[in-house]
PDB file of C-alpha atoms in Angstrom:
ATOM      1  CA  UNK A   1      38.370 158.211  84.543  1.00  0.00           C
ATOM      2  CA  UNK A   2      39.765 159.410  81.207  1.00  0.00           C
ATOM      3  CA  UNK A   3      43.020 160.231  80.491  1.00  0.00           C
ATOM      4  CA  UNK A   4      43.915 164.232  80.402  1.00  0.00           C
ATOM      5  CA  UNK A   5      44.713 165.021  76.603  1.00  0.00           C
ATOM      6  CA  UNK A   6      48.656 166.309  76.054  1.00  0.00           C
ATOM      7  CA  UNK A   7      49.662 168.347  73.460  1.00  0.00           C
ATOM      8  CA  UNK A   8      52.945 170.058  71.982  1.00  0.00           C
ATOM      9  CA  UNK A   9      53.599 173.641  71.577  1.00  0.00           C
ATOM     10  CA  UNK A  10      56.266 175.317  70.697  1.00  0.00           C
ATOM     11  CA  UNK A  11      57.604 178.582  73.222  1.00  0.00           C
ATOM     12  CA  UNK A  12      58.894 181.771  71.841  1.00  0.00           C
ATOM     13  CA  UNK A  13      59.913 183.621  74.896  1.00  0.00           C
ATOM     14  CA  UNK A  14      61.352 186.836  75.709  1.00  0.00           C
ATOM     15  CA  UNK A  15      65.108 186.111  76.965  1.00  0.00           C
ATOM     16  CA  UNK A  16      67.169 188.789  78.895  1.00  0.00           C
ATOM     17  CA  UNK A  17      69.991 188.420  81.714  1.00  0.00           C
ATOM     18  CA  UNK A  18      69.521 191.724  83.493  1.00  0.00           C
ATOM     19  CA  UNK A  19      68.120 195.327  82.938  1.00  0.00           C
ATOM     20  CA  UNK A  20      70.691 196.324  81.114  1.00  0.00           C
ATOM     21  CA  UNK A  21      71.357 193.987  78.329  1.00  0.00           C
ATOM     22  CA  UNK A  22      69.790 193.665  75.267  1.00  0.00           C
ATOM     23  CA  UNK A  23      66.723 190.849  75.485  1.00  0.00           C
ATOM     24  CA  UNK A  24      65.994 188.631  72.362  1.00  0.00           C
ATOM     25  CA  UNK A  25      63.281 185.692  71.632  1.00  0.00           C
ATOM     26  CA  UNK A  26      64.681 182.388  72.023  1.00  0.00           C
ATOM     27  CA  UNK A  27      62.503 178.989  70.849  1.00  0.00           C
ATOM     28  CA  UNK A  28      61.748 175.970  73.043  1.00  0.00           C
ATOM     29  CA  UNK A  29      59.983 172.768  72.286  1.00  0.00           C
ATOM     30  CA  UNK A  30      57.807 170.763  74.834  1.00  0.00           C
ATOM     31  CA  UNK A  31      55.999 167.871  74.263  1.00  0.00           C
ATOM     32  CA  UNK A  32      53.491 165.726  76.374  1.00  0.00           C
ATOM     33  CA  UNK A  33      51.800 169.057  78.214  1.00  0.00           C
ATOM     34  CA  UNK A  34      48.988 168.500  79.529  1.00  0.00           C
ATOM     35  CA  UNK A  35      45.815 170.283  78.897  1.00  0.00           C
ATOM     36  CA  UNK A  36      44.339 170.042  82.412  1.00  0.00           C
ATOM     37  CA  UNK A  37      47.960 171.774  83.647  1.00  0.00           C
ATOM     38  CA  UNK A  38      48.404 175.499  84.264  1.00  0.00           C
ATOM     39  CA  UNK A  39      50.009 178.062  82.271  1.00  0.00           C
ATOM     40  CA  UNK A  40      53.063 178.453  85.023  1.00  0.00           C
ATOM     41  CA  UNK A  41      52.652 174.642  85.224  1.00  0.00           C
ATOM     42  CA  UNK A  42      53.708 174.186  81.899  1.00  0.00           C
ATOM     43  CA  UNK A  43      57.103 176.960  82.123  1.00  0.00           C
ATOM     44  CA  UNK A  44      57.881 175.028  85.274  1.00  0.00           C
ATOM     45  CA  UNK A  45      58.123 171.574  83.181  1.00  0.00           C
ATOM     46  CA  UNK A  46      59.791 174.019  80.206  1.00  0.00           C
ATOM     47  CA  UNK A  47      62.654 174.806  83.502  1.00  0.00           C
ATOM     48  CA  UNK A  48      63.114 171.169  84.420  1.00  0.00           C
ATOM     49  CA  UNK A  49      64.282 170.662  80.886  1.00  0.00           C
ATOM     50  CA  UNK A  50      65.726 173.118  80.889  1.00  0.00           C
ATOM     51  CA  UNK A  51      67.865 172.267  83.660  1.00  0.00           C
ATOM     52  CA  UNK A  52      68.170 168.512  82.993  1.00  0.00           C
ATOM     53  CA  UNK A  53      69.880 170.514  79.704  1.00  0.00           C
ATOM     54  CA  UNK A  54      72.375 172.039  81.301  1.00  0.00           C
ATOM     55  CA  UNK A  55      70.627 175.325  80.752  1.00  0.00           C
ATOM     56  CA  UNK A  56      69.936 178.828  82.118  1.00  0.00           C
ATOM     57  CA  UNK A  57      65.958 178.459  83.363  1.00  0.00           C
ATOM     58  CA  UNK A  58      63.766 180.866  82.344  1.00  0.00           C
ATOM     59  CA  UNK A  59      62.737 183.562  85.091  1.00  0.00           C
ATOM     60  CA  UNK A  60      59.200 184.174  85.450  1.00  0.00           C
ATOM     61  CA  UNK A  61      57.550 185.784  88.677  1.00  0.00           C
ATOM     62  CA  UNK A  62      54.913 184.172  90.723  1.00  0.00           C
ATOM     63  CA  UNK A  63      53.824 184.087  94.286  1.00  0.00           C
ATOM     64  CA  UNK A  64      50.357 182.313  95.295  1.00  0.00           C
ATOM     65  CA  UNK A  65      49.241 180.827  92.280  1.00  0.00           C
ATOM     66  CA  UNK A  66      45.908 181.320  93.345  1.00  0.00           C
ATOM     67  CA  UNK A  67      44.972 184.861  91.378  1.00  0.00           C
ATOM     68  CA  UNK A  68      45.598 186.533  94.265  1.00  0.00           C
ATOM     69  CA  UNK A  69      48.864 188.660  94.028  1.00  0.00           C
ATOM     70  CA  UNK A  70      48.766 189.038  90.506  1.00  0.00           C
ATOM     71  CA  UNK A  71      52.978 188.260  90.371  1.00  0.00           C
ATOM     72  CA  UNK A  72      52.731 186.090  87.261  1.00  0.00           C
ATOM     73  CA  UNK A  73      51.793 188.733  84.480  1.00  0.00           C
ATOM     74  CA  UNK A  74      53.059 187.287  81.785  1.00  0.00           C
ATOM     75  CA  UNK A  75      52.176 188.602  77.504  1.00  0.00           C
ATOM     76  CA  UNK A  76      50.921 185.832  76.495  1.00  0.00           C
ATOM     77  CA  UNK A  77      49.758 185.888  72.289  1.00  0.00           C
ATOM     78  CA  UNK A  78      49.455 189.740  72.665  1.00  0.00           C
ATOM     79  CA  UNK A  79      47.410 189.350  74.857  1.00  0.00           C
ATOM     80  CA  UNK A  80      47.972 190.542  78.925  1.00  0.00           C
ATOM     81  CA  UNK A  81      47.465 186.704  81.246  1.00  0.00           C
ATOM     82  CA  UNK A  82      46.776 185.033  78.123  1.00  0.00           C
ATOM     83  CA  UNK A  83      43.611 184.446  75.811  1.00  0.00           C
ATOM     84  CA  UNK A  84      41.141 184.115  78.528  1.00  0.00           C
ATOM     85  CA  UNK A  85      38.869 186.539  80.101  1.00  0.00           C
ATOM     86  CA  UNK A  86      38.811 187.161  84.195  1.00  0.00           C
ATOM     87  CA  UNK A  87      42.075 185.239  84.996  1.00  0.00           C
ATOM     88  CA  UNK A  88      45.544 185.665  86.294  1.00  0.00           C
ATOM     89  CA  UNK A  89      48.314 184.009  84.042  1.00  0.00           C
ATOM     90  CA  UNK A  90      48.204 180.956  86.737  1.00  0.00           C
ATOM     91  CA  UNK A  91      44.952 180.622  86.489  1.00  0.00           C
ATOM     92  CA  UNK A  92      45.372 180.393  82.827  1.00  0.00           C
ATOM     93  CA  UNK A  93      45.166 176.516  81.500  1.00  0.00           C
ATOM     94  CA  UNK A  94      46.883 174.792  78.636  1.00  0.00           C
ATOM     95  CA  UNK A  95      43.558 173.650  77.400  1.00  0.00           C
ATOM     96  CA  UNK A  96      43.345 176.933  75.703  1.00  0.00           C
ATOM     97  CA  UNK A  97      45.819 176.523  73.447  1.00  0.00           C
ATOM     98  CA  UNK A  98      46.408 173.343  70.291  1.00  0.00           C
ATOM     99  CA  UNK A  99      48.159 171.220  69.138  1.00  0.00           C
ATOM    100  CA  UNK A 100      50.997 172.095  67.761  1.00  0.00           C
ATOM    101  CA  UNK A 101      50.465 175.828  68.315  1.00  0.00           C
ATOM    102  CA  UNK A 102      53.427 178.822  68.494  1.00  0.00           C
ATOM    103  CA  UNK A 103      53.411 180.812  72.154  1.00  0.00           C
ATOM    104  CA  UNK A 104      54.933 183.801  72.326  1.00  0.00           C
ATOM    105  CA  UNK A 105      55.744 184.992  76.487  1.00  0.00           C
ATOM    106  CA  UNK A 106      57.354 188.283  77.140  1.00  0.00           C
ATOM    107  CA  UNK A 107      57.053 190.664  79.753  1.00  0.00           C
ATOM    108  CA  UNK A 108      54.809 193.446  80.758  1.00  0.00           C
ATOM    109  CA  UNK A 109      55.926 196.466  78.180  1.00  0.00           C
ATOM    110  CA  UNK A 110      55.937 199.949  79.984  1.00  0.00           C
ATOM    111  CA  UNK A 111      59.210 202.099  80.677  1.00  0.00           C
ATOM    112  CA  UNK A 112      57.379 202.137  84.032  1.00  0.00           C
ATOM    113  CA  UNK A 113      58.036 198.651  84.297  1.00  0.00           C
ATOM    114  CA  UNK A 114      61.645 197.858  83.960  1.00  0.00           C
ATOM    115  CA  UNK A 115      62.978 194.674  83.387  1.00  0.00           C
ATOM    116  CA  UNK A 116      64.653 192.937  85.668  1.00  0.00           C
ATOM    117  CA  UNK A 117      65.608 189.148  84.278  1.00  0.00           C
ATOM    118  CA  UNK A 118      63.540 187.331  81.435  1.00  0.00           C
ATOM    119  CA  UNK A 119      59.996 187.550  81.829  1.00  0.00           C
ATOM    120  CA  UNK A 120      60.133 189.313  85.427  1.00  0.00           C
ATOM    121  CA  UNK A 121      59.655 193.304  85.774  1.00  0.00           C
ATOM    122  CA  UNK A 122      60.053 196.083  88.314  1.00  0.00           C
ATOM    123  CA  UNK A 123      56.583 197.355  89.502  1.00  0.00           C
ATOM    124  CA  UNK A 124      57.544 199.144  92.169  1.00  0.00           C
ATOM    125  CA  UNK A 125      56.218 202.291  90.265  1.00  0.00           C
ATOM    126  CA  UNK A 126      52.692 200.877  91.888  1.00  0.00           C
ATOM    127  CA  UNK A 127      53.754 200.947  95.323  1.00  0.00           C
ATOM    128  CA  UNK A 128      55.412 204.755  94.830  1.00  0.00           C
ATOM    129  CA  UNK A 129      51.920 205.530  93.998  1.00  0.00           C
ATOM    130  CA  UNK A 130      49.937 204.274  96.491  1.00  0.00           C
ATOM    131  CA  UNK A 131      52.419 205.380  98.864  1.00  0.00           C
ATOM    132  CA  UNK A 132      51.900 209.136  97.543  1.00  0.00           C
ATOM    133  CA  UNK A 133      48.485 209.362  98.709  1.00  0.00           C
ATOM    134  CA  UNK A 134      46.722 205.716  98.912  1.00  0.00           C
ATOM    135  CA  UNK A 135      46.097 205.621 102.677  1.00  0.00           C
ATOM    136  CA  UNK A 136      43.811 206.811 105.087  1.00  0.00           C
ATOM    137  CA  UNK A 137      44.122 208.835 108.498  1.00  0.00           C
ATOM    138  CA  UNK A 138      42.676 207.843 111.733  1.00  0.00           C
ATOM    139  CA  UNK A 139      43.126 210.016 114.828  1.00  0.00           C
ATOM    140  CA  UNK A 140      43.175 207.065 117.695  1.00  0.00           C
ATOM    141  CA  UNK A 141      43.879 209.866 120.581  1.00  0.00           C
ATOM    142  CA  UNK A 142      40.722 209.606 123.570  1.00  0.00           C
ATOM    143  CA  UNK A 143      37.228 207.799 122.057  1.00  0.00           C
ATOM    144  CA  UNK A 144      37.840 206.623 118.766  1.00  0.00           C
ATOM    145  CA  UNK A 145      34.329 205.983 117.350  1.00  0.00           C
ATOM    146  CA  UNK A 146      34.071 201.919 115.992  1.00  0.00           C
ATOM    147  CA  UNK A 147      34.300 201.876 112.257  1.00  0.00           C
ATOM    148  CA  UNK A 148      31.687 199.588 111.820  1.00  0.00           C
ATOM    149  CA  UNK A 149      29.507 202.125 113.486  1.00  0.00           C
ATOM    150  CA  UNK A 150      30.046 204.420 110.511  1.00  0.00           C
ATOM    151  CA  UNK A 151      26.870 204.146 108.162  1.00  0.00           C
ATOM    152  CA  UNK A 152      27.814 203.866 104.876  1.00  0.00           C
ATOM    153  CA  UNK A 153      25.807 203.597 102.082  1.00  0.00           C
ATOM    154  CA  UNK A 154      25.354 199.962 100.690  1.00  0.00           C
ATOM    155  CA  UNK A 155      26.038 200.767  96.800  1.00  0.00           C
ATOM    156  CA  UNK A 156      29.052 203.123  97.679  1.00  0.00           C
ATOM    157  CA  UNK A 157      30.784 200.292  99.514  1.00  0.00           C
ATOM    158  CA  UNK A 158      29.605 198.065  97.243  1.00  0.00           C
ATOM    159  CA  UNK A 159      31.380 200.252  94.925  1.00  0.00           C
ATOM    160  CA  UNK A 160      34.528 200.942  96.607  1.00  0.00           C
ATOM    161  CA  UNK A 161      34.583 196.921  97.433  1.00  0.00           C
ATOM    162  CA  UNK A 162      34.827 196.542  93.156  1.00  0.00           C
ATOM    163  CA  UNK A 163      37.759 199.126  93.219  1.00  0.00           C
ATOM    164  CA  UNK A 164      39.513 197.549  96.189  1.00  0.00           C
ATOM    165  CA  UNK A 165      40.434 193.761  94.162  1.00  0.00           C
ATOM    166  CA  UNK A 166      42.798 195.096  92.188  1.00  0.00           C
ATOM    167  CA  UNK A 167      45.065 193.053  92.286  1.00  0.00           C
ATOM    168  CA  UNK A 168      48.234 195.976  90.905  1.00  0.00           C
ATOM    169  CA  UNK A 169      49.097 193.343  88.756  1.00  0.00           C
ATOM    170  CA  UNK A 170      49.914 195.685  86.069  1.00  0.00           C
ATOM    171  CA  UNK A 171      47.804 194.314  83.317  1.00  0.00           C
ATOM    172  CA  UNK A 172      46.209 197.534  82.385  1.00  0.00           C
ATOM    173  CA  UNK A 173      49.315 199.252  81.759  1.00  0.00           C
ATOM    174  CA  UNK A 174      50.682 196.145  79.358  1.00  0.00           C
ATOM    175  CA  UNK A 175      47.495 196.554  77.629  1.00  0.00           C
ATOM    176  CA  UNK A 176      47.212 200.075  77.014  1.00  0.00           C
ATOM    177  CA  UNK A 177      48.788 201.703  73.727  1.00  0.00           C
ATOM    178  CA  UNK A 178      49.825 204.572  76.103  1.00  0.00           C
ATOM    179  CA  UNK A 179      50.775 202.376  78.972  1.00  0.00           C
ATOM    180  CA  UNK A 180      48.822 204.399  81.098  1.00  0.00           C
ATOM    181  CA  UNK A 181      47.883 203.607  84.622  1.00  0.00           C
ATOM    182  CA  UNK A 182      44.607 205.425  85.127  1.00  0.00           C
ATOM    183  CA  UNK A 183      43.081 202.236  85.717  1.00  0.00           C
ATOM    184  CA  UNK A 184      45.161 200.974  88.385  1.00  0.00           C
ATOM    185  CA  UNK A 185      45.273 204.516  89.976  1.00  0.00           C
ATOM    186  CA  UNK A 186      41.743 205.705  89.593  1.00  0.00           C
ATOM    187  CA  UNK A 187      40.767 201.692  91.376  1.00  0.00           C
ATOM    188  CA  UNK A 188      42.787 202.673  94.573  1.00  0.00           C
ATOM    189  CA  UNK A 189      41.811 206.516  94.456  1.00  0.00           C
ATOM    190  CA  UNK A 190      37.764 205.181  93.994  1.00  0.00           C
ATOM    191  CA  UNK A 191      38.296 202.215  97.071  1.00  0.00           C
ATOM    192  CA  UNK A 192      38.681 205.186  99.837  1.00  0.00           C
ATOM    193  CA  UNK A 193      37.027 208.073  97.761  1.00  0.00           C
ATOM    194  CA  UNK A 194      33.630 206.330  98.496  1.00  0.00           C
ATOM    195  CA  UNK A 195      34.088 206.077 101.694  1.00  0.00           C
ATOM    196  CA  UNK A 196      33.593 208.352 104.930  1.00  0.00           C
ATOM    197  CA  UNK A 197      36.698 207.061 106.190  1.00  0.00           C
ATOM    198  CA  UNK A 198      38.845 207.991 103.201  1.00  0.00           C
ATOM    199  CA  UNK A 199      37.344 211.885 103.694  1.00  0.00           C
ATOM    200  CA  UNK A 200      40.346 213.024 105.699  1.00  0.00           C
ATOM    201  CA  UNK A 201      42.808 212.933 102.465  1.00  0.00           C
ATOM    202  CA  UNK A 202      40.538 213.284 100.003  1.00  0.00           C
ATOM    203  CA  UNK A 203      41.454 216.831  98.996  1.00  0.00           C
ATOM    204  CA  UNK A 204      44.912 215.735  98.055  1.00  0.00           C
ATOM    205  CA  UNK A 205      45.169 212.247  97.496  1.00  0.00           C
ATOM    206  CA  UNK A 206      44.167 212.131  93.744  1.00  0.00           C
ATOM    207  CA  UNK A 207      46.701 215.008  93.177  1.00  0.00           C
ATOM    208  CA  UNK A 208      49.219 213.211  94.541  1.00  0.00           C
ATOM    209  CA  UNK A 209      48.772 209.695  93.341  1.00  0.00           C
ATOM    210  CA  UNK A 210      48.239 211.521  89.678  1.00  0.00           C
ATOM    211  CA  UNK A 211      51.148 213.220  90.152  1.00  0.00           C
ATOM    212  CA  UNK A 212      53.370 210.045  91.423  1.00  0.00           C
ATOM    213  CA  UNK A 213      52.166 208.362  88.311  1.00  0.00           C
ATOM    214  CA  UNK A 214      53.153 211.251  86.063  1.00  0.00           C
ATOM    215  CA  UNK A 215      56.461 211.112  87.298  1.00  0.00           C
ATOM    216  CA  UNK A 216      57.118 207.770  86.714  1.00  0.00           C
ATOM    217  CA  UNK A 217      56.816 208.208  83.277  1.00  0.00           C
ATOM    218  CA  UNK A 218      53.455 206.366  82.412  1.00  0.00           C
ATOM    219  CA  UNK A 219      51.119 207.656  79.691  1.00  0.00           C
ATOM    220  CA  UNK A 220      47.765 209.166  79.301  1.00  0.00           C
ATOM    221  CA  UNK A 221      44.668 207.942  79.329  1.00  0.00           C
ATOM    222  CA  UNK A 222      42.801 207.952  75.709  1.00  0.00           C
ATOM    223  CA  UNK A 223      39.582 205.966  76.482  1.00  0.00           C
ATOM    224  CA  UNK A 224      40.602 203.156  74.142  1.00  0.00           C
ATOM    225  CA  UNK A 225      38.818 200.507  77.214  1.00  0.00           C
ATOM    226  CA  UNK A 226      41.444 197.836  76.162  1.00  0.00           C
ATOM    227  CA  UNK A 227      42.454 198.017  79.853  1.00  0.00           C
ATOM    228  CA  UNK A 228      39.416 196.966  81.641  1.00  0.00           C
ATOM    229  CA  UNK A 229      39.046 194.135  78.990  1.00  0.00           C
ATOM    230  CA  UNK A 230      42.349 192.671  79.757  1.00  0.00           C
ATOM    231  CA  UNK A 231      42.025 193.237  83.408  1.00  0.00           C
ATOM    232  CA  UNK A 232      41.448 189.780  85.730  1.00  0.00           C
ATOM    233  CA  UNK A 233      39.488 191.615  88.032  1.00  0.00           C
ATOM    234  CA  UNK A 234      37.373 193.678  85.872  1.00  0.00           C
ATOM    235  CA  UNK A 235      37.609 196.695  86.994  1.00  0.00           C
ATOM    236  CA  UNK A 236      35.642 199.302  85.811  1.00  0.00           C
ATOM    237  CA  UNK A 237      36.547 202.440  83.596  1.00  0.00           C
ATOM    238  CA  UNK A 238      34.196 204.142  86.289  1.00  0.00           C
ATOM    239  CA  UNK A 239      36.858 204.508  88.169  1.00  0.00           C
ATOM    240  CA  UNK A 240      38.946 206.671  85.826  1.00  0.00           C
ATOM    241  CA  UNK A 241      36.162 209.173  85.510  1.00  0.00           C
ATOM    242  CA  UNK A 242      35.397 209.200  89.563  1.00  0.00           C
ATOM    243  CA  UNK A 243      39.493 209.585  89.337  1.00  0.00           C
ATOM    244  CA  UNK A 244      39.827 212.610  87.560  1.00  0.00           C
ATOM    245  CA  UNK A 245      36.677 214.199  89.076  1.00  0.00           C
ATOM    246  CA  UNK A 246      38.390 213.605  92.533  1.00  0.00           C
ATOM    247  CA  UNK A 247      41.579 215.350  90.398  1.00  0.00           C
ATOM    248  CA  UNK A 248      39.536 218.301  89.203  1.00  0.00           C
ATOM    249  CA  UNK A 249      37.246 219.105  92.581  1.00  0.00           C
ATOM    250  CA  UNK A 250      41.220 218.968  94.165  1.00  0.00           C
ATOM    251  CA  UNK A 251      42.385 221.585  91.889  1.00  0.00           C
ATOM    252  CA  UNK A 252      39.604 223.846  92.423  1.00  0.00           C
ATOM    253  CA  UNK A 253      39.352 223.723  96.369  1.00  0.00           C
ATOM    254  CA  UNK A 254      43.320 223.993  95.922  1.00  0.00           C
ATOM    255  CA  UNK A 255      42.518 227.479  93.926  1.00  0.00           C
ATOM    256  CA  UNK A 256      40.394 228.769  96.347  1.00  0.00           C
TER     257      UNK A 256
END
């Protein structure tokens, strides 16, 4: 079996102790990285030098590794996870850089998205969201009728199964000249909107989740697409436009 090819690179990466001091790019060298080895794979070997240095490792955040949780967004080139299309940053591979090539790893930008130490941010903005109105009711008092016994029409949960894997990463608000959201908010507004079982708070939920996001200070939506491009899971822009018809059929029942 062949050998995996190495290569050297050199890191330019977004440096800052704590949320309130002022970050700066610092360079790193590594040589003898493998191709074959992942993006968080290679930082990990950059922190064992690091340390062998005497050094202050670099923070980065990351949970499964498997492009699940969507914990290791990382700015990679300018580019949200990297230069690769339908992956998390550790999914990303070292193959897709050269020889001898310049990195540059920051953070996710947004004043949404603090940050906390290095190359790690606060996204807790997400969760204030969902918790505003991303959740469904089910009275469980006397017969409660099986969900599964709910007919529900195959290319609405086909649908609402699309909206449902995003993964909150954040990617689409990195992306996004405006750092807006709409992406993120209009997948979890679409994954019970399509359903019979999201009904019960369907009057109010986009108001609310629109409104969380509004207050946590991210921007507008200006149809620029750069967000579903850049996001791993692909979500659709469809889901911004069922979004803000959920928004505007809200405000008019709300006027009644």
């Amino acid at each position: 079996m062949a050998s995996s090819k190495t290569i050297s690179v050199t890191l330019k990466i977004w440096r800052q102790k704590n949320a309130n001091a002022q970050g700066k790019m610092e360079t790193y060298s590594l040589k003898d990285v493998s191709t074959d080895s992942s993006f968080l794979e290679m930082l990990d070997l950059l922190n064992e030098q690091l340390i062998e240095e005497g050094k202050e490792p670099v923070a980065f955040d990351h949970d499964c590794r498997e492009g699940i949780c969507g914990m290791c967004s990382l700015f990679i080139n300018g580019e949200a996870h990297g230069p690769d299309r339908g992956v998390t940053t550790c999914q990303l591979h070292m193959r897709m850089f050269k020889d001898g090539e310049t990195i540059y790893i920051e953070p996710w930008r947004s004043a949404a998205f603090p940050v906390i130490k290095d190359l790690i941010v606060d996204r807790s903005s997400f969760d204030r969201i969902q918790q505003a109105g991303g959740y469904i009711s089910v009275n469980t008092s006397g017969r409660t009728v099986d969900a599964n016994n709910i007919p529900v029409n195959k290319m609405n949960a086909d649908e609402a199964f699309d909206a449902a894997t995003c993964i909150g990463c954040g990617a689409c608000v990195a992306t996004c000249k405006n750092g807006s959201a709409m992406l993120f908010v209009g997948a979890k507004v679409s994954q019970f909107a399509l359903l019979p079982q999201g009904q019960v708070e369907a009057a109010r939920r986009a108001q609310k989740m629109v409104a969380q996001m509004d207050l946590e200070g991210f921007g507008n939506c200006t149809n620029t697409g750069a967000c579903e491009i850049e996001c791993p899971k692909g979500i659709s822009l469809d889901n911004i436009a069922r979004m803000n018809r959920e928004y505007l059929s809200a405000k008019i029942v709300s006027q009644e």
